[in-house]
Amino acid sequence: MAAAKNNRTLLLFAVVLAVLATTGSSARRRWDLRLPSELPLIDEAAPLIHMLRPREAASGSHHLGLRARVPCDSWRFAVETNSVRDWDTVPEQCERYVGNYMMGGHYRADSRAVVDEAVAYAESLNLTGAGKEVWVFDVDETTLSNLPYYAKHGFGEKLMPANFSSTQKIRAEPYNSTAFGAYAKEANAPALPESLRLYKRLQALGIKPVILTGRREDKREATASNLARAGYTGYLKLIVKPQHVRVRSLEFKSGERKKLEDAGYIIVGNIGDQWTDILGAPEGARTFKLPDPMYYVG
Amino acid sequence: MAAAKNNRTLLLFAVVLAVLATTGSSARRRWDLRLPSELPLIDEAAPLIHMLRPREAASGSHHLGLRARVPCDSWRFAVETNSVRDWDTVPEQCERYVGNYMMGGHYRADSRAVVDEAVAYAESLNLTGAGKEVWVFDVDETTLSNLPYYAKHGFGEKLMPANFSSTQKIRAEPYNSTAFGAYAKEANAPALPESLRLYKRLQALGIKPVILTGRREDKREATASNLARAGYTGYLKLIVKPQHVRVRSLEFKSGERKKLEDAGYIIVGNIGDQWTDILGAPEGARTFKLPDPMYYVG
């Protein structure tokens, strides 16, 4: 009975969130929250709110029109395991689900599971590389969280992430590219707290962080100052994409990891939210995939 | 209110399952169900039972002893995204969770999301290879489901899958290796229904299935007859591991895919439940990761 009561409380809470989300003055749905320097976690230990009302998504719909419907949770499984690719929007029916996932503690819990493992792995290493051991970090949704941006702009609309490859077919609205670019230049994104914890622990262990992002050269300065502001200092280097080179994320990132190895560094770990951060030799001795059901980078 | 009522119904159902599971004559917990030729899906459209009672797992515990606890759902996220590796048991606290996941419809729904995508992708292909297009299928927890075995033997105990690499440190109980081996030789495992649907659709499209398993030569015959019994007929070839070669799953499988390509085949797709089915060039043009929170193959 305690569980049922708890469920009712959560259901009520979900309704309050929904009301908050629809009563803004703008015609567009938005999460009216202020998130200065921390992720907006309501209660980290809370059960998963969205599970009380499973939503469904049309699966395979980006290929061949509306097909069988699957639960949003299963859509997320297929996305996070790199089976569903090249999607440019969260399925419409799952916008609220993804919002709840991101804001309700589930996202944070999933990130924690990944980082707990990464920390345990790093602590188990016997470092013999005379200070040449490095750990590669992505930026967006890895070191930095753009949750404040997406909370404001919606979790389901067409997105144009900053590290969108120029060789990809662009179906997203240019407006959002501009908006995200402006947001990135503000250099005010908070740290993803779990990643910052890993970062600090690695430094204490003598493993040097390398920041490797698909953000381009014109955002180097803003990215560097945002990283510093969020607590990421003392990294070995910040590698950004050249401004006008047409290269896909996977090729760019694996190429840069290869350069690190050629320079004598040992990549003991690699963490990112996209599979293009992780796939492509050399991957690093271990890889860690953070959750990101908000957008896809090809 | 309908949702709350539904939740109570499910909670009741979960209790019934739990009672079933503990009233067996054996001292060991078991799922007393008979599963002749189909997966034991009670109600495919049902919400996710285990979510009503989130369980927690000690994360990173296999490295460094008990650490922070994360929800079992987050442990599963980290496992399914290849961040947590080399685990040999489901965390004790998550045994019931994994049982509910596997038996309660969630596993089937996740499999469906992956296969829906695979089918949509296959249907979108413009086949120009003059019949040389193939699709690689793994066996255990891909074409065939060993759920009847695990339902009987428990979802949390030390497992010794048939395709366990001989070069891996063996920490599992030999007993289970024997038991699973005997089960595999019975050749009575049901098809994973979603995989069979994909298999049949591919054949209709003119894409030839190739079966690539870490099961060894001594199980070739039993595997072939099990596949036929479960509905998998007309595949191009069944590739098993040589009996006495010491090779890890990833190297064996990517090596065999390379041989297929060298022989002129075009691997348009590749589906399996383990990352060792999927990683390692050549991976195939697209990869599809089926769920498996029951065991890890390194």
Short mmCIF file of C-alpha atoms in Angstrom, two decimals, chain B residues 157-288:
data_model
loop_
_atom_site.label_atom_id
_atom_site.label_comp_id
_atom_site.label_asym_id
_atom_site.label_seq_id
_atom_site.Cartn_x
_atom_site.Cartn_y
_atom_site.Cartn_z
CA GLU B 157 23.37 -17.02 -10.17
CA LYS B 158 26.76 -17.46 -11.71
CA LEU B 159 26.29 -18.31 -15.34
CA MET B 160 28.49 -20.10 -17.76
CA PRO B 161 27.11 -19.42 -21.21
CA ALA B 162 27.87 -21.90 -23.95
CA ASN B 163 29.85 -19.33 -25.88
CA PHE B 164 32.04 -18.46 -22.93
CA SER B 165 35.53 -17.87 -24.26
CA SER B 166 38.08 -20.36 -23.06
CA THR B 167 40.68 -17.61 -22.74
CA GLN B 168 38.53 -15.79 -20.21
CA LYS B 169 39.08 -16.18 -16.52
CA ILE B 170 36.56 -18.77 -15.45
CA ARG B 171 34.89 -17.83 -12.22
CA ALA B 172 31.56 -19.49 -12.93
CA GLU B 173 30.57 -22.81 -11.43
CA PRO B 174 31.37 -25.75 -13.70
CA TYR B 175 28.01 -27.23 -12.72
CA ASN B 176 26.19 -24.61 -14.70
CA SER B 177 28.36 -25.12 -17.74
CA THR B 178 27.36 -28.77 -17.67
CA ALA B 179 23.72 -27.94 -17.06
CA PHE B 180 23.59 -25.39 -19.87
CA GLY B 181 25.43 -27.76 -22.18
CA ALA B 182 22.88 -30.48 -21.48
CA TYR B 183 20.07 -28.00 -22.07
CA ALA B 184 21.60 -26.89 -25.40
CA LYS B 185 21.91 -30.50 -26.52
CA GLU B 186 18.19 -31.00 -25.94
CA ALA B 187 17.80 -28.63 -28.93
CA ASN B 188 14.47 -27.47 -27.64
CA ALA B 189 15.01 -23.73 -27.09
CA PRO B 190 12.22 -21.60 -28.52
CA ALA B 191 12.80 -18.87 -31.08
CA LEU B 192 13.05 -15.33 -29.88
CA PRO B 193 9.86 -14.36 -31.73
CA GLU B 194 11.05 -10.93 -32.82
CA SER B 195 14.24 -12.35 -34.31
CA LEU B 196 12.27 -14.98 -36.20
CA ARG B 197 10.06 -12.24 -37.62
CA LEU B 198 13.16 -10.36 -38.82
CA TYR B 199 14.65 -13.56 -40.23
CA LYS B 200 11.56 -14.38 -42.30
CA ARG B 201 11.23 -10.82 -43.55
CA LEU B 202 14.87 -10.74 -44.66
CA GLN B 203 14.42 -13.96 -46.59
CA ALA B 204 11.35 -12.53 -48.30
CA LEU B 205 13.42 -9.51 -49.27
CA GLY B 206 16.21 -11.67 -50.68
CA ILE B 207 18.75 -11.14 -47.90
CA LYS B 208 20.39 -14.39 -46.80
CA PRO B 209 20.79 -15.11 -43.09
CA VAL B 210 24.13 -16.34 -41.77
CA ILE B 211 24.22 -17.88 -38.30
CA LEU B 212 27.41 -17.04 -36.41
CA THR B 213 27.70 -18.43 -32.90
CA GLY B 214 30.29 -18.84 -30.20
CA ARG B 215 28.89 -22.34 -29.55
CA ARG B 216 31.57 -24.85 -30.40
CA GLU B 217 31.73 -27.63 -32.99
CA ASP B 218 30.41 -30.28 -30.58
CA LYS B 219 27.11 -28.40 -30.49
CA ARG B 220 26.79 -27.90 -34.25
CA GLU B 221 24.28 -30.68 -34.76
CA ALA B 222 22.12 -29.82 -31.77
CA THR B 223 22.20 -26.15 -32.78
CA ALA B 224 21.21 -26.91 -36.36
CA SER B 225 18.31 -29.08 -35.31
CA ASN B 226 17.21 -26.58 -32.67
CA LEU B 227 17.24 -23.80 -35.25
CA ALA B 228 15.17 -25.86 -37.67
CA ARG B 229 12.72 -26.84 -34.94
CA ALA B 230 12.31 -23.20 -33.97
CA GLY B 231 11.59 -22.18 -37.56
CA TYR B 232 14.98 -21.03 -38.81
CA THR B 233 15.46 -22.76 -42.14
CA GLY B 234 17.24 -21.86 -45.36
CA TYR B 235 20.18 -19.94 -43.91
CA LEU B 236 23.32 -19.57 -45.99
CA LYS B 237 25.57 -21.13 -43.38
CA LEU B 238 25.93 -21.96 -39.73
CA ILE B 239 29.36 -20.94 -38.42
CA VAL B 240 30.43 -22.39 -35.05
CA LYS B 241 33.65 -22.00 -33.11
CA PRO B 242 36.27 -24.69 -33.69
CA GLN B 243 36.35 -27.11 -30.78
CA HIS B 244 39.78 -26.40 -29.35
CA VAL B 245 40.83 -23.00 -30.63
CA ARG B 246 41.40 -20.43 -27.91
CA VAL B 247 39.93 -17.24 -29.29
CA ARG B 248 37.79 -14.56 -27.72
CA SER B 249 34.30 -14.02 -29.03
CA LEU B 250 34.98 -10.58 -30.54
CA GLU B 251 38.03 -11.76 -32.49
CA PHE B 252 36.35 -14.96 -33.62
CA LYS B 253 33.22 -13.24 -34.83
CA SER B 254 34.85 -10.26 -36.53
CA GLY B 255 37.30 -12.69 -38.17
CA GLU B 256 34.42 -14.75 -39.55
CA ARG B 257 32.67 -11.62 -40.82
CA LYS B 258 35.90 -10.66 -42.56
CA LYS B 259 35.94 -14.07 -44.28
CA LEU B 260 32.37 -13.50 -45.46
CA GLU B 261 33.34 -10.17 -46.98
CA ASP B 262 36.45 -11.66 -48.54
CA ALA B 263 34.21 -14.28 -50.13
CA GLY B 264 32.25 -11.50 -51.79
CA TYR B 265 29.30 -11.24 -49.41
CA ILE B 266 27.90 -7.89 -48.36
CA ILE B 267 26.98 -7.81 -44.68
CA VAL B 268 24.03 -5.42 -44.68
CA GLY B 269 23.10 -6.14 -41.08
CA ASN B 270 24.32 -7.83 -37.92
CA ILE B 271 22.22 -8.64 -34.86
CA GLY B 272 23.20 -10.04 -31.49
CA ASP B 273 22.67 -9.65 -27.76
CA GLN B 274 26.33 -9.17 -26.80
CA TRP B 275 28.68 -6.35 -27.76
CA THR B 276 31.16 -9.00 -28.83
CA ASP B 277 28.64 -9.90 -31.56
CA ILE B 278 28.68 -6.32 -32.79
CA LEU B 279 32.06 -4.68 -32.25
CA GLY B 280 35.17 -5.38 -34.30
CA ALA B 281 35.57 -4.52 -37.99
CA PRO B 282 33.93 -5.42 -40.25
CA GLU B 283 30.82 -4.93 -38.14
CA GLY B 284 28.34 -4.92 -41.00
CA ALA B 285 26.60 -1.89 -42.49
CA ARG B 286 24.24 -1.63 -39.53
CA THR B 287 24.25 -3.33 -36.14
CA PHE B 288 21.35 -4.19 -33.86
#
